[in-house]
Amino acid sequence: MEVFAVTIFVSLMFAVLFAALYLAERGQRRRGSLEQDALLPLDEPEGARVTVPATLSSHSLSHD
């Protein structure tokens, strides 16, 4: 019977930990979610986009 009590206690502790971490993450409204923060290194700075001139984009390049 002690095994069941320990199992239930550990399960409740995990549930409380999950709820506390979830509420703490929801309370942080800096920029968005953790997923958005993880993708920030992939963002391009404003004005840093590379544009291809129309003359280069219309020609096909071959390696003959």
PDB file of N, CA, C and O in Angstrom:
ATOM      1  N   MET A   1       0.814  -1.192   0.000  1.00  0.00           N
ATOM      2  CA  MET A   1       0.000   0.000   0.000  1.00  0.00           C
ATOM      3  C   MET A   1       0.857   1.255   0.000  1.00  0.00           C
ATOM      4  O   MET A   1       0.426   2.283  -0.502  1.00  0.00           O
ATOM      5  N   GLU A   2       2.069   1.181   0.559  1.00  0.00           N
ATOM      6  CA  GLU A   2       2.936   2.352   0.580  1.00  0.00           C
ATOM      7  C   GLU A   2       3.365   2.732  -0.831  1.00  0.00           C
ATOM      8  O   GLU A   2       3.573   3.910  -1.119  1.00  0.00           O
ATOM      9  N   VAL A   3       3.471   1.749  -1.719  1.00  0.00           N
ATOM     10  CA  VAL A   3       3.864   2.025  -3.102  1.00  0.00           C
ATOM     11  C   VAL A   3       2.805   2.884  -3.779  1.00  0.00           C
ATOM     12  O   VAL A   3       3.131   3.825  -4.518  1.00  0.00           O
ATOM     13  N   PHE A   4       1.540   2.602  -3.536  1.00  0.00           N
ATOM     14  CA  PHE A   4       0.471   3.402  -4.133  1.00  0.00           C
ATOM     15  C   PHE A   4       0.492   4.831  -3.599  1.00  0.00           C
ATOM     16  O   PHE A   4       0.288   5.783  -4.356  1.00  0.00           O
ATOM     17  N   ALA A   5       0.749   4.991  -2.334  1.00  0.00           N
ATOM     18  CA  ALA A   5       0.800   6.328  -1.736  1.00  0.00           C
ATOM     19  C   ALA A   5       1.956   7.135  -2.326  1.00  0.00           C
ATOM     20  O   ALA A   5       1.799   8.320  -2.656  1.00  0.00           O
ATOM     21  N   VAL A   6       3.100   6.501  -2.481  1.00  0.00           N
ATOM     22  CA  VAL A   6       4.257   7.193  -3.062  1.00  0.00           C
ATOM     23  C   VAL A   6       3.988   7.538  -4.522  1.00  0.00           C
ATOM     24  O   VAL A   6       4.313   8.633  -4.992  1.00  0.00           O
ATOM     25  N   THR A   7       3.381   6.612  -5.257  1.00  0.00           N
ATOM     26  CA  THR A   7       3.069   6.857  -6.667  1.00  0.00           C
ATOM     27  C   THR A   7       2.104   8.027  -6.822  1.00  0.00           C
ATOM     28  O   THR A   7       2.288   8.909  -7.668  1.00  0.00           O
ATOM     29  N   ILE A   8       1.069   8.056  -6.014  1.00  0.00           N
ATOM     30  CA  ILE A   8       0.101   9.150  -6.071  1.00  0.00           C
ATOM     31  C   ILE A   8       0.760  10.461  -5.654  1.00  0.00           C
ATOM     32  O   ILE A   8       0.534  11.511  -6.279  1.00  0.00           O
ATOM     33  N   PHE A   9       1.595  10.441  -4.638  1.00  0.00           N
ATOM     34  CA  PHE A   9       2.277  11.645  -4.188  1.00  0.00           C
ATOM     35  C   PHE A   9       3.178  12.205  -5.287  1.00  0.00           C
ATOM     36  O   PHE A   9       3.162  13.412  -5.571  1.00  0.00           O
ATOM     37  N   VAL A  10       3.968  11.342  -5.929  1.00  0.00           N
ATOM     38  CA  VAL A  10       4.860  11.790  -7.001  1.00  0.00           C
ATOM     39  C   VAL A  10       4.048  12.320  -8.179  1.00  0.00           C
ATOM     40  O   VAL A  10       4.394  13.340  -8.781  1.00  0.00           O
ATOM     41  N   SER A  11       2.959  11.657  -8.509  1.00  0.00           N
ATOM     42  CA  SER A  11       2.111  12.117  -9.605  1.00  0.00           C
ATOM     43  C   SER A  11       1.525  13.492  -9.302  1.00  0.00           C
ATOM     44  O   SER A  11       1.475  14.370 -10.180  1.00  0.00           O
ATOM     45  N   LEU A  12       1.086  13.703  -8.088  1.00  0.00           N
ATOM     46  CA  LEU A  12       0.558  15.012  -7.702  1.00  0.00           C
ATOM     47  C   LEU A  12       1.633  16.084  -7.730  1.00  0.00           C
ATOM     48  O   LEU A  12       1.377  17.223  -8.141  1.00  0.00           O
ATOM     49  N   MET A  13       2.850  15.735  -7.328  1.00  0.00           N
ATOM     50  CA  MET A  13       3.949  16.703  -7.374  1.00  0.00           C
ATOM     51  C   MET A  13       4.265  17.095  -8.819  1.00  0.00           C
ATOM     52  O   MET A  13       4.523  18.263  -9.114  1.00  0.00           O
ATOM     53  N   PHE A  14       4.241  16.127  -9.741  1.00  0.00           N
ATOM     54  CA  PHE A  14       4.455  16.440 -11.154  1.00  0.00           C
ATOM     55  C   PHE A  14       3.333  17.329 -11.693  1.00  0.00           C
ATOM     56  O   PHE A  14       3.581  18.258 -12.467  1.00  0.00           O
ATOM     57  N   ALA A  15       2.114  17.070 -11.283  1.00  0.00           N
ATOM     58  CA  ALA A  15       0.987  17.892 -11.736  1.00  0.00           C
ATOM     59  C   ALA A  15       1.109  19.319 -11.215  1.00  0.00           C
ATOM     60  O   ALA A  15       0.878  20.286 -11.951  1.00  0.00           O
ATOM     61  N   VAL A  16       1.495  19.487  -9.962  1.00  0.00           N
ATOM     62  CA  VAL A  16       1.665  20.819  -9.388  1.00  0.00           C
ATOM     63  C   VAL A  16       2.832  21.532 -10.065  1.00  0.00           C
ATOM     64  O   VAL A  16       2.743  22.726 -10.391  1.00  0.00           O
ATOM     65  N   LEU A  17       3.915  20.822 -10.324  1.00  0.00           N
ATOM     66  CA  LEU A  17       5.063  21.408 -11.008  1.00  0.00           C
ATOM     67  C   LEU A  17       4.680  21.863 -12.415  1.00  0.00           C
ATOM     68  O   LEU A  17       5.028  22.973 -12.845  1.00  0.00           O
ATOM     69  N   PHE A  18       3.956  21.024 -13.139  1.00  0.00           N
ATOM     70  CA  PHE A  18       3.503  21.390 -14.484  1.00  0.00           C
ATOM     71  C   PHE A  18       2.621  22.621 -14.444  1.00  0.00           C
ATOM     72  O   PHE A  18       2.790  23.552 -15.228  1.00  0.00           O
ATOM     73  N   ALA A  19       1.677  22.662 -13.531  1.00  0.00           N
ATOM     74  CA  ALA A  19       0.768  23.801 -13.435  1.00  0.00           C
ATOM     75  C   ALA A  19       1.530  25.078 -13.086  1.00  0.00           C
ATOM     76  O   ALA A  19       1.272  26.141 -13.666  1.00  0.00           O
ATOM     77  N   ALA A  20       2.485  25.001 -12.173  1.00  0.00           N
ATOM     78  CA  ALA A  20       3.260  26.182 -11.785  1.00  0.00           C
ATOM     79  C   ALA A  20       4.111  26.689 -12.946  1.00  0.00           C
ATOM     80  O   ALA A  20       4.161  27.901 -13.213  1.00  0.00           O
ATOM     81  N   LEU A  21       4.768  25.787 -13.656  1.00  0.00           N
ATOM     82  CA  LEU A  21       5.589  26.202 -14.793  1.00  0.00           C
ATOM     83  C   LEU A  21       4.730  26.741 -15.930  1.00  0.00           C
ATOM     84  O   LEU A  21       5.103  27.701 -16.608  1.00  0.00           O
ATOM     85  N   TYR A  22       3.573  26.152 -16.136  1.00  0.00           N
ATOM     86  CA  TYR A  22       2.667  26.623 -17.178  1.00  0.00           C
ATOM     87  C   TYR A  22       2.183  28.033 -16.867  1.00  0.00           C
ATOM     88  O   TYR A  22       2.192  28.919 -17.730  1.00  0.00           O
ATOM     89  N   LEU A  23       1.769  28.265 -15.646  1.00  0.00           N
ATOM     90  CA  LEU A  23       1.289  29.594 -15.263  1.00  0.00           C
ATOM     91  C   LEU A  23       2.416  30.624 -15.296  1.00  0.00           C
ATOM     92  O   LEU A  23       2.187  31.781 -15.678  1.00  0.00           O
ATOM     93  N   ALA A  24       3.616  30.224 -14.923  1.00  0.00           N
ATOM     94  CA  ALA A  24       4.750  31.156 -14.974  1.00  0.00           C
ATOM     95  C   ALA A  24       5.068  31.525 -16.417  1.00  0.00           C
ATOM     96  O   ALA A  24       5.363  32.690 -16.719  1.00  0.00           O
ATOM     97  N   GLU A  25       4.996  30.570 -17.326  1.00  0.00           N
ATOM     98  CA  GLU A  25       5.274  30.847 -18.733  1.00  0.00           C
ATOM     99  C   GLU A  25       4.179  31.715 -19.339  1.00  0.00           C
ATOM    100  O   GLU A  25       4.446  32.589 -20.155  1.00  0.00           O
ATOM    101  N   ARG A  26       2.941  31.482 -18.952  1.00  0.00           N
ATOM    102  CA  ARG A  26       1.824  32.293 -19.453  1.00  0.00           C
ATOM    103  C   ARG A  26       1.904  33.721 -18.927  1.00  0.00           C
ATOM    104  O   ARG A  26       1.462  34.649 -19.589  1.00  0.00           O
ATOM    105  N   GLY A  27       2.477  33.897 -17.747  1.00  0.00           N
ATOM    106  CA  GLY A  27       2.601  35.219 -17.162  1.00  0.00           C
ATOM    107  C   GLY A  27       3.661  36.072 -17.833  1.00  0.00           C
ATOM    108  O   GLY A  27       3.626  37.291 -17.768  1.00  0.00           O
ATOM    109  N   GLN A  28       4.606  35.442 -18.472  1.00  0.00           N
ATOM    110  CA  GLN A  28       5.658  36.172 -19.179  1.00  0.00           C
ATOM    111  C   GLN A  28       5.150  36.541 -20.558  1.00  0.00           C
ATOM    112  O   GLN A  28       5.054  35.716 -21.444  1.00  0.00           O
ATOM    113  N   ARG A  29       4.864  37.779 -20.754  1.00  0.00           N
ATOM    114  CA  ARG A  29       4.378  38.248 -22.058  1.00  0.00           C
ATOM    115  C   ARG A  29       5.414  39.188 -22.683  1.00  0.00           C
ATOM    116  O   ARG A  29       5.099  40.267 -23.119  1.00  0.00           O
ATOM    117  N   ARG A  30       6.673  38.766 -22.694  1.00  0.00           N
ATOM    118  CA  ARG A  30       7.725  39.601 -23.269  1.00  0.00           C
ATOM    119  C   ARG A  30       7.508  39.750 -24.763  1.00  0.00           C
ATOM    120  O   ARG A  30       7.094  40.777 -25.241  1.00  0.00           O
ATOM    121  N   ARG A  31       7.848  38.711 -25.500  1.00  0.00           N
ATOM    122  CA  ARG A  31       7.757  38.739 -26.950  1.00  0.00           C
ATOM    123  C   ARG A  31       6.789  37.709 -27.470  1.00  0.00           C
ATOM    124  O   ARG A  31       6.285  37.827 -28.557  1.00  0.00           O
ATOM    125  N   GLY A  32       6.581  36.686 -26.742  1.00  0.00           N
ATOM    126  CA  GLY A  32       5.712  35.629 -27.221  1.00  0.00           C
ATOM    127  C   GLY A  32       6.016  34.350 -26.490  1.00  0.00           C
ATOM    128  O   GLY A  32       6.254  34.341 -25.295  1.00  0.00           O
ATOM    129  N   SER A  33       6.052  33.281 -27.230  1.00  0.00           N
ATOM    130  CA  SER A  33       6.247  31.974 -26.610  1.00  0.00           C
ATOM    131  C   SER A  33       7.700  31.529 -26.737  1.00  0.00           C
ATOM    132  O   SER A  33       8.509  32.157 -27.415  1.00  0.00           O
ATOM    133  N   LEU A  34       8.007  30.441 -26.092  1.00  0.00           N
ATOM    134  CA  LEU A  34       9.354  29.888 -26.176  1.00  0.00           C
ATOM    135  C   LEU A  34       9.692  29.452 -27.598  1.00  0.00           C
ATOM    136  O   LEU A  34      10.838  29.528 -28.018  1.00  0.00           O
ATOM    137  N   GLU A  35       8.682  29.004 -28.328  1.00  0.00           N
ATOM    138  CA  GLU A  35       8.921  28.584 -29.704  1.00  0.00           C
ATOM    139  C   GLU A  35       9.346  29.768 -30.562  1.00  0.00           C
ATOM    140  O   GLU A  35      10.231  29.657 -31.398  1.00  0.00           O
ATOM    141  N   GLN A  36       8.719  30.921 -30.356  1.00  0.00           N
ATOM    142  CA  GLN A  36       9.095  32.109 -31.107  1.00  0.00           C
ATOM    143  C   GLN A  36      10.491  32.574 -30.730  1.00  0.00           C
ATOM    144  O   GLN A  36      11.263  33.002 -31.593  1.00  0.00           O
ATOM    145  N   ASP A  37      10.840  32.491 -29.461  1.00  0.00           N
ATOM    146  CA  ASP A  37      12.178  32.871 -29.023  1.00  0.00           C
ATOM    147  C   ASP A  37      13.237  31.955 -29.627  1.00  0.00           C
ATOM    148  O   ASP A  37      14.330  32.397 -29.957  1.00  0.00           O
ATOM    149  N   ALA A  38      12.909  30.680 -29.779  1.00  0.00           N
ATOM    150  CA  ALA A  38      13.876  29.737 -30.342  1.00  0.00           C
ATOM    151  C   ALA A  38      14.140  30.022 -31.817  1.00  0.00           C
ATOM    152  O   ALA A  38      15.220  29.730 -32.328  1.00  0.00           O
ATOM    153  N   LEU A  39      13.173  30.606 -32.514  1.00  0.00           N
ATOM    154  CA  LEU A  39      13.329  30.890 -33.938  1.00  0.00           C
ATOM    155  C   LEU A  39      13.914  32.271 -34.214  1.00  0.00           C
ATOM    156  O   LEU A  39      14.148  32.609 -35.374  1.00  0.00           O
ATOM    157  N   LEU A  40      14.178  33.072 -33.206  1.00  0.00           N
ATOM    158  CA  LEU A  40      14.711  34.414 -33.416  1.00  0.00           C
ATOM    159  C   LEU A  40      16.038  34.442 -34.171  1.00  0.00           C
ATOM    160  O   LEU A  40      16.249  35.341 -34.979  1.00  0.00           O
ATOM    161  N   PRO A  41      16.965  33.506 -33.956  1.00  0.00           N
ATOM    162  CA  PRO A  41      18.207  33.557 -34.737  1.00  0.00           C
ATOM    163  C   PRO A  41      17.980  33.418 -36.237  1.00  0.00           C
ATOM    164  O   PRO A  41      18.836  33.801 -37.032  1.00  0.00           O
ATOM    165  N   LEU A  42      16.853  32.910 -36.672  1.00  0.00           N
ATOM    166  CA  LEU A  42      16.571  32.745 -38.089  1.00  0.00           C
ATOM    167  C   LEU A  42      15.945  33.983 -38.711  1.00  0.00           C
ATOM    168  O   LEU A  42      15.822  34.058 -39.936  1.00  0.00           O
ATOM    169  N   ASP A  43      15.542  34.953 -37.897  1.00  0.00           N
ATOM    170  CA  ASP A  43      14.934  36.173 -38.424  1.00  0.00           C
ATOM    171  C   ASP A  43      15.970  37.001 -39.157  1.00  0.00           C
ATOM    172  O   ASP A  43      17.128  37.096 -38.757  1.00  0.00           O
ATOM    173  N   GLU A  44      15.533  37.634 -40.250  1.00  0.00           N
ATOM    174  CA  GLU A  44      16.396  38.541 -40.988  1.00  0.00           C
ATOM    175  C   GLU A  44      16.176  39.948 -40.461  1.00  0.00           C
ATOM    176  O   GLU A  44      15.041  40.356 -40.226  1.00  0.00           O
ATOM    177  N   PRO A  45      17.244  40.710 -40.275  1.00  0.00           N
ATOM    178  CA  PRO A  45      17.061  42.103 -39.853  1.00  0.00           C
ATOM    179  C   PRO A  45      16.341  42.898 -40.939  1.00  0.00           C
ATOM    180  O   PRO A  45      16.397  42.559 -42.117  1.00  0.00           O
ATOM    181  N   GLU A  46      15.685  43.964 -40.528  1.00  0.00           N
ATOM    182  CA  GLU A  46      14.957  44.803 -41.480  1.00  0.00           C
ATOM    183  C   GLU A  46      15.938  45.400 -42.480  1.00  0.00           C
ATOM    184  O   GLU A  46      16.999  45.873 -42.126  1.00  0.00           O
ATOM    185  N   GLY A  47      15.577  45.374 -43.767  1.00  0.00           N
ATOM    186  CA  GLY A  47      16.411  45.951 -44.808  1.00  0.00           C
ATOM    187  C   GLY A  47      17.545  45.052 -45.253  1.00  0.00           C
ATOM    188  O   GLY A  47      18.356  45.442 -46.083  1.00  0.00           O
ATOM    189  N   ALA A  48      17.657  43.847 -44.709  1.00  0.00           N
ATOM    190  CA  ALA A  48      18.753  42.956 -45.069  1.00  0.00           C
ATOM    191  C   ALA A  48      18.329  41.911 -46.086  1.00  0.00           C
ATOM    192  O   ALA A  48      19.071  40.986 -46.356  1.00  0.00           O
ATOM    193  N   ARG A  49      17.164  42.053 -46.649  1.00  0.00           N
ATOM    194  CA  ARG A  49      16.706  41.077 -47.630  1.00  0.00           C
ATOM    195  C   ARG A  49      17.476  41.251 -48.934  1.00  0.00           C
ATOM    196  O   ARG A  49      17.712  42.355 -49.398  1.00  0.00           O
ATOM    197  N   VAL A  50      17.831  40.138 -49.507  1.00  0.00           N
ATOM    198  CA  VAL A  50      18.573  40.153 -50.758  1.00  0.00           C
ATOM    199  C   VAL A  50      17.576  40.108 -51.898  1.00  0.00           C
ATOM    200  O   VAL A  50      16.727  39.232 -51.963  1.00  0.00           O
ATOM    201  N   THR A  51      17.698  41.074 -52.804  1.00  0.00           N
ATOM    202  CA  THR A  51      16.824  41.096 -53.970  1.00  0.00           C
ATOM    203  C   THR A  51      17.646  40.774 -55.207  1.00  0.00           C
ATOM    204  O   THR A  51      18.783  41.219 -55.349  1.00  0.00           O
ATOM    205  N   VAL A  52      17.068  39.989 -56.086  1.00  0.00           N
ATOM    206  CA  VAL A  52      17.738  39.594 -57.324  1.00  0.00           C
ATOM    207  C   VAL A  52      17.251  40.521 -58.426  1.00  0.00           C
ATOM    208  O   VAL A  52      16.045  40.657 -58.629  1.00  0.00           O
ATOM    209  N   PRO A  53      18.184  41.167 -59.138  1.00  0.00           N
ATOM    210  CA  PRO A  53      17.747  42.030 -60.244  1.00  0.00           C
ATOM    211  C   PRO A  53      17.000  41.229 -61.301  1.00  0.00           C
ATOM    212  O   PRO A  53      17.230  40.038 -61.484  1.00  0.00           O
ATOM    213  N   ALA A  54      16.120  41.905 -62.015  1.00  0.00           N
ATOM    214  CA  ALA A  54      15.287  41.230 -63.009  1.00  0.00           C
ATOM    215  C   ALA A  54      16.129  40.634 -64.119  1.00  0.00           C
ATOM    216  O   ALA A  54      15.777  39.608 -64.697  1.00  0.00           O
ATOM    217  N   THR A  55      17.273  41.233 -64.465  1.00  0.00           N
ATOM    218  CA  THR A  55      18.089  40.709 -65.553  1.00  0.00           C
ATOM    219  C   THR A  55      18.708  39.364 -65.194  1.00  0.00           C
ATOM    220  O   THR A  55      18.859  38.493 -66.016  1.00  0.00           O
ATOM    221  N   LEU A  56      19.063  39.185 -63.928  1.00  0.00           N
ATOM    222  CA  LEU A  56      19.656  37.917 -63.504  1.00  0.00           C
ATOM    223  C   LEU A  56      18.615  36.824 -63.304  1.00  0.00           C
ATOM    224  O   LEU A  56      18.872  35.654 -63.544  1.00  0.00           O
ATOM    225  N   SER A  57      17.445  37.212 -62.860  1.00  0.00           N
ATOM    226  CA  SER A  57      16.432  36.207 -62.578  1.00  0.00           C
ATOM    227  C   SER A  57      15.802  35.644 -63.842  1.00  0.00           C
ATOM    228  O   SER A  57      15.267  34.545 -63.841  1.00  0.00           O
ATOM    229  N   SER A  58      15.858  36.377 -64.967  1.00  0.00           N
ATOM    230  CA  SER A  58      15.226  35.887 -66.187  1.00  0.00           C
ATOM    231  C   SER A  58      16.127  34.961 -66.986  1.00  0.00           C
ATOM    232  O   SER A  58      15.670  34.198 -67.815  1.00  0.00           O
ATOM    233  N   HIS A  59      17.446  35.006 -66.785  1.00  0.00           N
ATOM    234  CA  HIS A  59      18.372  34.137 -67.504  1.00  0.00           C
ATOM    235  C   HIS A  59      18.551  32.831 -66.766  1.00  0.00           C
ATOM    236  O   HIS A  59      18.579  32.796 -65.551  1.00  0.00           O
ATOM    237  N   SER A  60      18.683  31.769 -67.517  1.00  0.00           N
ATOM    238  CA  SER A  60      18.974  30.500 -66.883  1.00  0.00           C
ATOM    239  C   SER A  60      20.461  30.246 -66.974  1.00  0.00           C
ATOM    240  O   SER A  60      21.089  30.491 -68.007  1.00  0.00           O
ATOM    241  N   LEU A  61      21.026  29.795 -65.886  1.00  0.00           N
ATOM    242  CA  LEU A  61      22.461  29.523 -65.832  1.00  0.00           C
ATOM    243  C   LEU A  61      22.692  28.056 -66.114  1.00  0.00           C
ATOM    244  O   LEU A  61      22.040  27.184 -65.578  1.00  0.00           O
ATOM    245  N   SER A  62      23.668  27.788 -66.974  1.00  0.00           N
ATOM    246  CA  SER A  62      23.996  26.391 -67.274  1.00  0.00           C
ATOM    247  C   SER A  62      25.489  26.207 -67.051  1.00  0.00           C
ATOM    248  O   SER A  62      26.270  27.144 -67.121  1.00  0.00           O
ATOM    249  N   HIS A  63      25.872  24.970 -66.817  1.00  0.00           N
ATOM    250  CA  HIS A  63      27.271  24.632 -66.583  1.00  0.00           C
ATOM    251  C   HIS A  63      27.875  23.915 -67.779  1.00  0.00           C
ATOM    252  O   HIS A  63      28.678  23.021 -67.637  1.00  0.00           O
ATOM    253  N   ASP A  64      27.502  24.299 -68.995  1.00  0.00           N
ATOM    254  CA  ASP A  64      28.041  23.659 -70.197  1.00  0.00           C
ATOM    255  C   ASP A  64      29.429  24.133 -70.520  1.00  0.00           C
ATOM    256  O   ASP A  64      29.860  25.178 -70.422  1.00  0.00           O
TER     257      ASP A  64
END
